[in-house]
XYZ file of C-alpha atoms in Angstrom:
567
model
C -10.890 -11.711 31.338
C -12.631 -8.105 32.065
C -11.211 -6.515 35.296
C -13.795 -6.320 38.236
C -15.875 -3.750 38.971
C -14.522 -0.377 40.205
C -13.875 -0.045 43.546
C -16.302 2.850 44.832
C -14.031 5.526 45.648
C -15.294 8.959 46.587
C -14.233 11.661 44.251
C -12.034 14.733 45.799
C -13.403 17.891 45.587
C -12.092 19.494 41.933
C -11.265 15.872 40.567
C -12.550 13.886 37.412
C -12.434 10.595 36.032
C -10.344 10.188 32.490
C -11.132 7.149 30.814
C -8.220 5.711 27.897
C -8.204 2.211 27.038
C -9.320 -0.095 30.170
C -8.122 2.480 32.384
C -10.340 4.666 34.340
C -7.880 7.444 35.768
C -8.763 9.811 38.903
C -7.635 13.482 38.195
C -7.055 16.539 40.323
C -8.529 19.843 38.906
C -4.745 21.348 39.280
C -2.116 20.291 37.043
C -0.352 18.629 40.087
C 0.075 15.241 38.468
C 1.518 15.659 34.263
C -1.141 14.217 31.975
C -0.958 14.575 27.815
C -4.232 13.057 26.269
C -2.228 13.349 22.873
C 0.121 10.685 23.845
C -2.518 8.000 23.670
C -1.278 6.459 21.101
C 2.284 6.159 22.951
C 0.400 4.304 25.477
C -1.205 1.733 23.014
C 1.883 0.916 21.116
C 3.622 0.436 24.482
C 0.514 -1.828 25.244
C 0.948 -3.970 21.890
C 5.008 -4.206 21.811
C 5.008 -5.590 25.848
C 2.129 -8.018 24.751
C 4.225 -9.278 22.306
C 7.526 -9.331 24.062
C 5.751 -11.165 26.907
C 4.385 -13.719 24.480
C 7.565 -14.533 23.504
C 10.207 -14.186 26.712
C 6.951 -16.394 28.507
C 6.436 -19.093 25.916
C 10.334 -19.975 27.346
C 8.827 -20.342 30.884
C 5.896 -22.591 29.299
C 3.638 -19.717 29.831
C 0.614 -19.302 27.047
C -0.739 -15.778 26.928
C -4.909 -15.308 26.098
C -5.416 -11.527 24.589
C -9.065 -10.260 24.798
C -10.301 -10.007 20.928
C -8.322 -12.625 19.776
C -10.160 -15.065 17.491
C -8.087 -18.325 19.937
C -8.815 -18.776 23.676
C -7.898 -22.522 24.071
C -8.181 -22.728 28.253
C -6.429 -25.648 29.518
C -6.565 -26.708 32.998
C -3.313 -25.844 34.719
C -1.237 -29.251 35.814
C -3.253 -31.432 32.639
C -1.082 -33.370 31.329
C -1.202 -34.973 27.605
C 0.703 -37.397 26.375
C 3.448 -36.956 28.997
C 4.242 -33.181 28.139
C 2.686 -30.490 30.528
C 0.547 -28.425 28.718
C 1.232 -24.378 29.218
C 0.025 -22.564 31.892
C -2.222 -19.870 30.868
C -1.775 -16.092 32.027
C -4.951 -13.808 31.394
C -5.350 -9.825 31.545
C -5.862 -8.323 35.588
C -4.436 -11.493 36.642
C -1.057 -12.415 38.773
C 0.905 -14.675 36.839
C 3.893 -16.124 38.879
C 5.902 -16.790 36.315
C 5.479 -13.298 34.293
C 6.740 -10.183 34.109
C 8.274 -7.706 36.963
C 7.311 -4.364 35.688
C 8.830 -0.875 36.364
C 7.252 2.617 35.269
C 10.003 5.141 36.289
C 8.183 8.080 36.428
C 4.380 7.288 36.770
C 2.561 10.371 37.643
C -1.294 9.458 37.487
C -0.097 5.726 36.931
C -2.926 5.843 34.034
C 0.117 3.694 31.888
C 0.620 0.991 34.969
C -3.072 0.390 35.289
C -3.355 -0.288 31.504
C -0.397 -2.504 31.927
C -2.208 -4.353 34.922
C -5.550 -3.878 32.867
C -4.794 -4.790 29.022
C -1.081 -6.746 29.464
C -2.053 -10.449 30.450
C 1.389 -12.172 31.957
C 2.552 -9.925 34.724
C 3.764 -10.399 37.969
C 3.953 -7.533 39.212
C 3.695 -3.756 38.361
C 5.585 -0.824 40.656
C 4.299 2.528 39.550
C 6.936 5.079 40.691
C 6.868 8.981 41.068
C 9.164 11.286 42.982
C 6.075 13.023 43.990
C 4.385 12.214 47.149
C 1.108 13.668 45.575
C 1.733 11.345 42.574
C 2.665 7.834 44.152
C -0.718 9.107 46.706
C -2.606 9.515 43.376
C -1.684 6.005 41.924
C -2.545 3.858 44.622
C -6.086 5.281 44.989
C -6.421 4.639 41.098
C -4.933 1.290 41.418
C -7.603 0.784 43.990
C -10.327 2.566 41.991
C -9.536 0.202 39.112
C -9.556 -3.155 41.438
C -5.742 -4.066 40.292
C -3.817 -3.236 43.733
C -3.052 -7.026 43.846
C -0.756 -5.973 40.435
C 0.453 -2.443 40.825
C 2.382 -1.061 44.163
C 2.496 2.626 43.976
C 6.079 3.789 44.956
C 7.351 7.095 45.948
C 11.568 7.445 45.444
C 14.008 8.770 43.111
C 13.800 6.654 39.821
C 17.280 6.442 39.620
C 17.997 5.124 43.212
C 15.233 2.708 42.994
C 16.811 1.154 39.730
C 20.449 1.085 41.209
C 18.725 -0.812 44.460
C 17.420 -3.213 41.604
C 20.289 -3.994 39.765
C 21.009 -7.134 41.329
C 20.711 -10.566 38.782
C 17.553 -12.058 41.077
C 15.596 -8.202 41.711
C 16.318 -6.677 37.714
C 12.886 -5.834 36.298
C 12.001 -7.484 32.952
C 10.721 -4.666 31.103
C 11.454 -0.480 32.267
C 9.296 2.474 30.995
C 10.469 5.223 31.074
C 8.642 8.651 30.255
C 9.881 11.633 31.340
C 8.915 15.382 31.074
C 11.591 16.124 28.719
C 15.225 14.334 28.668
C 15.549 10.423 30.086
C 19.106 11.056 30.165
C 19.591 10.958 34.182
C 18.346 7.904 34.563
C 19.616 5.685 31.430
C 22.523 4.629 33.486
C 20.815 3.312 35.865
C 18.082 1.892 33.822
C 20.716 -0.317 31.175
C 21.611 -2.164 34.674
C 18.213 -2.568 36.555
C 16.574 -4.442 33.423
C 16.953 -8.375 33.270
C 18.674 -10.437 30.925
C 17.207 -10.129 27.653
C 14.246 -7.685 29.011
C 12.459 -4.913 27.763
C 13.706 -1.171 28.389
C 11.241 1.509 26.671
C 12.194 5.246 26.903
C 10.733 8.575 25.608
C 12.423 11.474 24.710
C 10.666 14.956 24.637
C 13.798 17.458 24.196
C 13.360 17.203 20.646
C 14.869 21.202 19.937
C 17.860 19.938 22.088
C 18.566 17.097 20.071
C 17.509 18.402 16.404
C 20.506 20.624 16.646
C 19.642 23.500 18.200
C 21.762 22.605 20.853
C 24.479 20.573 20.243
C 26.463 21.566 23.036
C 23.762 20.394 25.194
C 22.905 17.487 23.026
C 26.701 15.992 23.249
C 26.891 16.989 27.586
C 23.314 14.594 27.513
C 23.733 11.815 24.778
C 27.327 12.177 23.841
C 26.646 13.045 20.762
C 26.479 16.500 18.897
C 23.416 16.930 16.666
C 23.459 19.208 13.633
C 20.269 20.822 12.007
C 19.599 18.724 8.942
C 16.557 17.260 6.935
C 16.427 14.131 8.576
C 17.141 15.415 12.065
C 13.711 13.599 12.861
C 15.467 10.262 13.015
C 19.209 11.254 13.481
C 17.186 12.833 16.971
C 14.599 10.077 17.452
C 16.254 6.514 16.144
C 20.008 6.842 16.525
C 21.538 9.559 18.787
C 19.336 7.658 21.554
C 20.580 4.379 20.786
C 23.984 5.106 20.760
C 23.661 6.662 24.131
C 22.099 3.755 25.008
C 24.398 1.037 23.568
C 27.418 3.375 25.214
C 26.144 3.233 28.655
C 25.295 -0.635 28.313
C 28.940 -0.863 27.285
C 30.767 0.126 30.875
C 28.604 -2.558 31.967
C 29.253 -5.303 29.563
C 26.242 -5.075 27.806
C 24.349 -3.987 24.758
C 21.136 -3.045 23.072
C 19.180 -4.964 20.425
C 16.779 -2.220 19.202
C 12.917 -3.688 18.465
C 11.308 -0.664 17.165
C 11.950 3.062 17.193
C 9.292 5.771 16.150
C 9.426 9.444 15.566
C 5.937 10.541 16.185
C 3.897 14.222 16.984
C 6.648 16.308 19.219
C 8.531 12.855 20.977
C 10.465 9.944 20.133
C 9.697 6.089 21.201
C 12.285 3.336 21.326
C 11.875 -0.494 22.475
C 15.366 -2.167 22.910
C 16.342 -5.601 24.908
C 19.456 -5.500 26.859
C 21.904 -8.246 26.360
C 25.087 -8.909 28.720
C 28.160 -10.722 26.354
C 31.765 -8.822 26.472
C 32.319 -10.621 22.917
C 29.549 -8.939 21.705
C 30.295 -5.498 22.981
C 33.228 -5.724 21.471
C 31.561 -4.679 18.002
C 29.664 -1.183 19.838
C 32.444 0.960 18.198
C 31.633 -0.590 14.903
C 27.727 0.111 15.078
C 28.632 3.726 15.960
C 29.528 6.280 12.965
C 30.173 9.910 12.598
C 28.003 11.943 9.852
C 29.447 14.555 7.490
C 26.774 16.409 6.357
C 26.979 19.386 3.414
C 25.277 22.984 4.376
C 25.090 23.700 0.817
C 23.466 21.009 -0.418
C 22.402 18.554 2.013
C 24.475 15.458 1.078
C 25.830 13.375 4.242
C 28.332 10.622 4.382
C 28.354 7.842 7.289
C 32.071 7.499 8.757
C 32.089 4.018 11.191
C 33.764 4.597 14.163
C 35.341 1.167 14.264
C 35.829 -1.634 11.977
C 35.108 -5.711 12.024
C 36.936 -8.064 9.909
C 36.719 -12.125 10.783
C 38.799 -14.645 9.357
C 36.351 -17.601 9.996
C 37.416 -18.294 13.029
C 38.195 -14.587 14.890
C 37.097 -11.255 15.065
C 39.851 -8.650 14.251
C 38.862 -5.390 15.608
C 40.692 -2.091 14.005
C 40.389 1.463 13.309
C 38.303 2.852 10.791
C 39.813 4.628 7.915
C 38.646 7.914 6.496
C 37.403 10.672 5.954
C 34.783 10.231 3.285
C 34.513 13.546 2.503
C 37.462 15.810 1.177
C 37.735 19.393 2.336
C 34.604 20.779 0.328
C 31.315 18.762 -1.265
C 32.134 17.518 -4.332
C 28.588 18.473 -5.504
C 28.211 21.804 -4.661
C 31.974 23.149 -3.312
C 30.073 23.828 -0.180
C 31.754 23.067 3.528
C 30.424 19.726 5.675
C 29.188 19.799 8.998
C 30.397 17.023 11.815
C 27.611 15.376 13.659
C 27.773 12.387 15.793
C 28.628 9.841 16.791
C 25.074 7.873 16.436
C 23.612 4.545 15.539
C 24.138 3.545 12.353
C 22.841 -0.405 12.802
C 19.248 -1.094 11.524
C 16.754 0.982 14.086
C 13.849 -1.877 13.646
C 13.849 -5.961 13.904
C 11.466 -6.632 11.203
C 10.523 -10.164 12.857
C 8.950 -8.366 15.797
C 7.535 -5.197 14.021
C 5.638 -8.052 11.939
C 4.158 -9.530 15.215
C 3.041 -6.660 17.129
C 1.611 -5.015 13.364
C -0.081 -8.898 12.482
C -1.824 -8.594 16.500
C -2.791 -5.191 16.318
C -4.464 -5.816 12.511
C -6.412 -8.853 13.949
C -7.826 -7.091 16.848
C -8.589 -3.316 16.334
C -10.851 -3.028 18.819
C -8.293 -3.595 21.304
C -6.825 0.156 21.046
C -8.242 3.501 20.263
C -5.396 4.147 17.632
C -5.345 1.255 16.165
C -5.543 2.584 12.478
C -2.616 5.019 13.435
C -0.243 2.063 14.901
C -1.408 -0.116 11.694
C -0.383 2.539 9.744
C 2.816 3.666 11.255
C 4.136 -0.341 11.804
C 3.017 -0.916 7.748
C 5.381 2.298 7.076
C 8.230 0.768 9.609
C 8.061 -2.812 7.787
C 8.686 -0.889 3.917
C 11.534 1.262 5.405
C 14.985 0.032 4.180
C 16.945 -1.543 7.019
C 20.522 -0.963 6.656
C 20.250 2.670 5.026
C 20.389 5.209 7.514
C 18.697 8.591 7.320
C 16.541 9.840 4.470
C 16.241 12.929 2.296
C 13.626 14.872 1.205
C 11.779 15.894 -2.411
C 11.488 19.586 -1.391
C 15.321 19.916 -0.522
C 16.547 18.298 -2.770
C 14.270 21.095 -5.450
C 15.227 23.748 -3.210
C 19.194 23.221 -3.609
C 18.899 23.574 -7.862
C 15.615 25.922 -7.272
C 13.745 23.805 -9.675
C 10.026 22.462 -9.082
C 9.443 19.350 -6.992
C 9.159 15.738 -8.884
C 6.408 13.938 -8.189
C 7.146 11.517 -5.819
C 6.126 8.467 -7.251
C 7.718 9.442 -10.208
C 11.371 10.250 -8.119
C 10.889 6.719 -6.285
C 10.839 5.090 -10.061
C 13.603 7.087 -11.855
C 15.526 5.578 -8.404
C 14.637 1.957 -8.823
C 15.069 2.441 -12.854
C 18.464 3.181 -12.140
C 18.951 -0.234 -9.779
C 18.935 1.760 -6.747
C 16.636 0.245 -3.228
C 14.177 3.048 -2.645
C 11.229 3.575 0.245
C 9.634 6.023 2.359
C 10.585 6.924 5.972
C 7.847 6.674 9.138
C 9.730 10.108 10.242
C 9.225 12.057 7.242
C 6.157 12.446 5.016
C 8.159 13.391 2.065
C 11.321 11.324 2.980
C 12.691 9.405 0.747
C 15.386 6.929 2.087
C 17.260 4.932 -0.481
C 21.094 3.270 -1.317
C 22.077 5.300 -4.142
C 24.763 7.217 -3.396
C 24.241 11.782 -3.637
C 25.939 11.830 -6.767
C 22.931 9.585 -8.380
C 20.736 11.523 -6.265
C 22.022 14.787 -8.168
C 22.301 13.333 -11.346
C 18.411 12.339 -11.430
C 17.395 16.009 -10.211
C 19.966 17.017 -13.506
C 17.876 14.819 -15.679
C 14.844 16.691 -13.778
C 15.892 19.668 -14.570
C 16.638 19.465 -17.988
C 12.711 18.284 -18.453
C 11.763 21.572 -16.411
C 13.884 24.110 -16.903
C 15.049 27.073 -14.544
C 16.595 30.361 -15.414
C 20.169 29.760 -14.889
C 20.931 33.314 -15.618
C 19.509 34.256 -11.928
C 21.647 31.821 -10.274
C 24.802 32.906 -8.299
C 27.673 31.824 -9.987
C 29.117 30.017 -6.072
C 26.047 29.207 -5.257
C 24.832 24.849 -4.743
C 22.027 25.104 -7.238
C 24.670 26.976 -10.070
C 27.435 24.320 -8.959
C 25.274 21.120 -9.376
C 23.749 22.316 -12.614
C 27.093 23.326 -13.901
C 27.641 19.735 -14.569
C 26.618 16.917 -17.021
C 24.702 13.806 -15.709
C 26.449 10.500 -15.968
C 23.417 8.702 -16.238
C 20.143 8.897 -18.044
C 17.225 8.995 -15.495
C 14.039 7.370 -16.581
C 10.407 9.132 -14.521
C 8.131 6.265 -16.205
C 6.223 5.394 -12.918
C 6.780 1.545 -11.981
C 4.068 -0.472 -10.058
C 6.347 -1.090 -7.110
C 6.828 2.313 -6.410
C 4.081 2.944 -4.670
C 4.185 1.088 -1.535
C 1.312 -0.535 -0.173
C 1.057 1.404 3.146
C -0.081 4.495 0.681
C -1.728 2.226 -1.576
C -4.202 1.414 1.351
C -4.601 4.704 2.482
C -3.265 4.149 5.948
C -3.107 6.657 8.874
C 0.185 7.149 8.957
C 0.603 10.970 10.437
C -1.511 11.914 12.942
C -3.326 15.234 12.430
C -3.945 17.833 15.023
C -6.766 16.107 17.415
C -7.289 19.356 19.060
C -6.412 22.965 19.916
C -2.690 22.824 21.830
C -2.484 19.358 21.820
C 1.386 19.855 21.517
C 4.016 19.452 24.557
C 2.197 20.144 27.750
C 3.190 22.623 30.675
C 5.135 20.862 33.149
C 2.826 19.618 36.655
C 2.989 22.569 38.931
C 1.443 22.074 42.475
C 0.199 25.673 42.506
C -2.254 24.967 39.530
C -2.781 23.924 35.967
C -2.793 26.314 32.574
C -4.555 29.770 33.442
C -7.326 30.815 30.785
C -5.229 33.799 30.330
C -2.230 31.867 29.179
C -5.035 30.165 26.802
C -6.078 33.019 25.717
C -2.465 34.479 24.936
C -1.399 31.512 23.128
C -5.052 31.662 20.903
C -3.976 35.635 20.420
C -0.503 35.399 19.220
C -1.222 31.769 16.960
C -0.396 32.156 13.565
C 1.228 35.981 14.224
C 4.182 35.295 11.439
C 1.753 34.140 8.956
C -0.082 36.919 8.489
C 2.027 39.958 9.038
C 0.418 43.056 10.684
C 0.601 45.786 7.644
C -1.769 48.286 9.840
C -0.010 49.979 12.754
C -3.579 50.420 14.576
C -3.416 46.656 14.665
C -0.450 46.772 17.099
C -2.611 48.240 20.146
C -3.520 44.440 20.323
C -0.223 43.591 21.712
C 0.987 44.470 24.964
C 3.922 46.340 25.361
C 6.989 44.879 27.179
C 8.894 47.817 27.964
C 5.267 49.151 30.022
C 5.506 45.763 31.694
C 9.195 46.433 33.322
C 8.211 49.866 33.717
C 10.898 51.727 31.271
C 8.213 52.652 28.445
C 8.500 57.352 27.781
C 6.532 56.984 25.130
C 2.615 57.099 27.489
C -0.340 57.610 25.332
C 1.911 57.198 22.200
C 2.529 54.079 22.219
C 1.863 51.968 19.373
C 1.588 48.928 21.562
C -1.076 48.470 24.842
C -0.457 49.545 28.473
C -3.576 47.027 29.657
């Protein structure tokens, strides 16, 4: 069912129409309302995953979905009866379905993701498009209008937070939450693990990525209760589990918990679909889904510590303390200290059941999305990934610590399964390799690596990692034959599986500002200083293309002299 025809609207002096998906989006000239073109493909996966949620939380409520594209459109009249059983009702795209979905976008600035929702999302009920911004909640109801779906999507204009403590209430929860904020969804994840329905859909976005990859971990623990540490797979310590635990903890004062669906690390932000359960049995295991991480600065090793432990007799669940450390007071590897990061998720980040649905609709009907190669590709990477193995390390570290050249990595994934060891690539890492065996097989196989190409262990420190690990003999005698099976089929294909750079700046935007958007001087600064570390400035002449700072707060002597400009 294709959504009527636009409703003529009169365009505002300075404003333009963006087009994504379905949507047709009014814009003003000004960066008053926050727009990211680059997150397109955040929108479509959102799309796909609440398609598939709603086809199966409706099928309960004898609701059918129909999915433009797909190859089956059986239409049955609503109230036909066969045989005695009433036959589904049938809930189409820009259509109100009474028994669907209650929608809530937090923090909807154009509302270009609630009128895709109302536009591409058959089985709603209704869609509230909220923004603390009068200009914002202004903006989406004349694009709801301008897109003929006003009869889905209410534009609202309130705190996010307050409006999802009014909704907490059994009968007004929403059945699935978005939430996309510029930067850290931490103030309103309280609110949010109450205000979404029993079993429903709560989607949030993280942005804060240098917070939470340990730059910060002060400011990480005072936001997610956690404390993140700078390691090689900070990409989904940050993105799949720190977030989840916060999550699942928050759920927890409440009596309720977090089954995650799917969590992606992709471009500069982190994606995670989770349903929200209520069962104090259930929460009862949270402290044994949490762990700590010990992590080595020498040479990279880490170590999971639960934070609680689960034993059942048959008939009960004894809950306990955990035991530990697993560490001692130096790596055994490398004689290096360990780093204490945590606590964080350390369940499976993915339910493979559902990944398999929203990958099998998606592959069937590519036309439905503009990244529909990129979401084929990065749900075909999520389906290889090893459930229960948390984290990943990567070829180049793992060289770097013995200073020896990189293995191939088909070559490292067979030596691993040679050995018995579960072995596949991680969605966060292009070079991550996540796997069961534990570091000291890791080591062993970069031994037998190293003994095939040789470095000069004369110019190795004798305390350093590298000297350490080589220092000893490996137990075991790695074999680099390639096997068939190392090679997963995602890279066998030739998927798109990392996005590259669609344009110039297409990073993190600059927040909305109702003064104005991104100056073409601020352009032209960023295009001036790009790439300033690569290529070193060797000629001092060169530096009169820099302004100086000191001439800027007034406090430059030198005048003429200066090496840098007084423009």
């Amino acid at each position: 069912a294709e959504p009527s025809t636009k409703t003529p609207t009169e365009l505002l002096p300075g404003e333009t129409v963006v087009k994504e998906g379905k949507a047709a989006i009014l814009f003003p000239s000004a960066n008053e309302v926050f727009y990211n073109p680059v997150q397109e493909f955040n929108r479509d996966l959102t799309c796909a995953v609440i398609t598939e949620f709603a086809r199966d939380f409706l099928s309960q409520r004898g609701v059918k979905l129909v999915v433009p594209g797909e190859q089956e459109r059986v239409v049955v009249s609503l109230g036909e009866e066969k045989n005695g059983v009433e036959e589904p009702a049938i809930a189409t795209v820009g259509e109100k379905c009474e028994k669907g979905l209650r929608v809530l976008e937090g923090l909807a600035a154009s509302g270009l993701r609630s009128v895709r929702f109302a536009l591409e999302v058959p089985g709603l009920q209704s869609i509230t498009a909220n923004d603390f911004s009068a200009k914002a909640a202004a903006l989406i109801a004349r694009n709801a209008q301008y897109n003929a779906v006003s009869h889905l999507l209410q534009a609202s204009c309130k705190d996010a937070s307050m409006l999802m403590y009014e909704m907490r209430g059994k009968k007004e929860r929403y059945d699935v939450i978005d939430l996309d904020p510029y930067g850290s969804p931490a103030t309103f994840l309280d609110a949010a693990v109450q205000a979404v329905s029993e079993g429903g859909l709560l989607c949030v976005t993280c942005t804060d990525m240098a917070v939470m990859a340990g730059n910060s971990g002060e400011t990480c623990y005072s936001k997610y209760g956690s404390v993140s540490i700078k390691t090689k797979y900070s990409h989904e310590m940050v993105s799949l589990r720190i977030i989840l635990h916060s999550l699942d903890q928050r759920a927890g004062v409440y009596q309720r918990y977090i089954q995650p669906l799917l969590s992606v690390s992709a471009d500069f932000y982190i994606r995670v679909f989770v349903r929200v359960f209520t069962g104090q049995a259930t929460v009862k295991n949270s402290a044994s889904k949490q762990a700590l991480v010990y992590n080595c600065v020498g040479c990279g090793s880490f170590y999971l510590q639960r934070m609680g432990r689960r034993t059942s007799n048959g008939k009960h669940m004894k809950y306990s303390a955990a035991t530990g450390p697993p560490v001692g007071p130096e790596c055994e590897h490398c004689g290096q200290r360990h780093q204490l990061g945590g606590p964080l998720w350390a369940e499976p980040i993915h339910e493979p059941a559902f990944v398999h649905k929203v990958l099998s609709a998606v592959s069937a009907n590519p036309c439905r999305f503009g990244t529909s190669k990129r979401i084929e590709g990065m749900l075909s990477m999520v389906t290889e990934e090893l459930e229960d193995v948390p984290f990943y390390y990567t070829l180049d570290s793992l060289s770097s610590s013995i200073r020896c050249n990189t293995p191939p990595m088909l070559q490292f994934r067979s030596a691993l399964l040679h050995a018995g060891y579960k072995v596949s690539l991680s969605h966060a890492c292009k070079n991550g390799i996540k796997t069961d065996a534990p570091p000291a097989a890791l080591w062993d196989i970069m031994r037998c690596w190293e003994k095939l190409n040789p470095v000069k262990r004369e110019k190795l420190s004798d305390m350093s990692p590298s000297f350490r690990i080589l220092s000893k003999e490996p137990s075991l005698e790695a074999c680099f034959t390639v096997r068939e099976d190392a090679n997963p089929q995602s890279r066998r294909r030739h998927l798109t599986r990392f996005q590259e750079n669609p344009q110039a700046f297409w990073g993190p935007k600059a927040r909305a500002k109702a003064g104005g958007g991104i100056s073409d001087s601020l352009q032209d600064k960023r295009k001036k200083f790009q790439n300033k570390r690569k290529n070193p400035i060797t000629d001092s002449s060169e530096l009169k293309k820099f302004p100086c700072k000191k001439f800027r707060k007034g406090t430059c002597t030198y005048g003429d002299d200066c090496s840098y400009s007084h423009n």
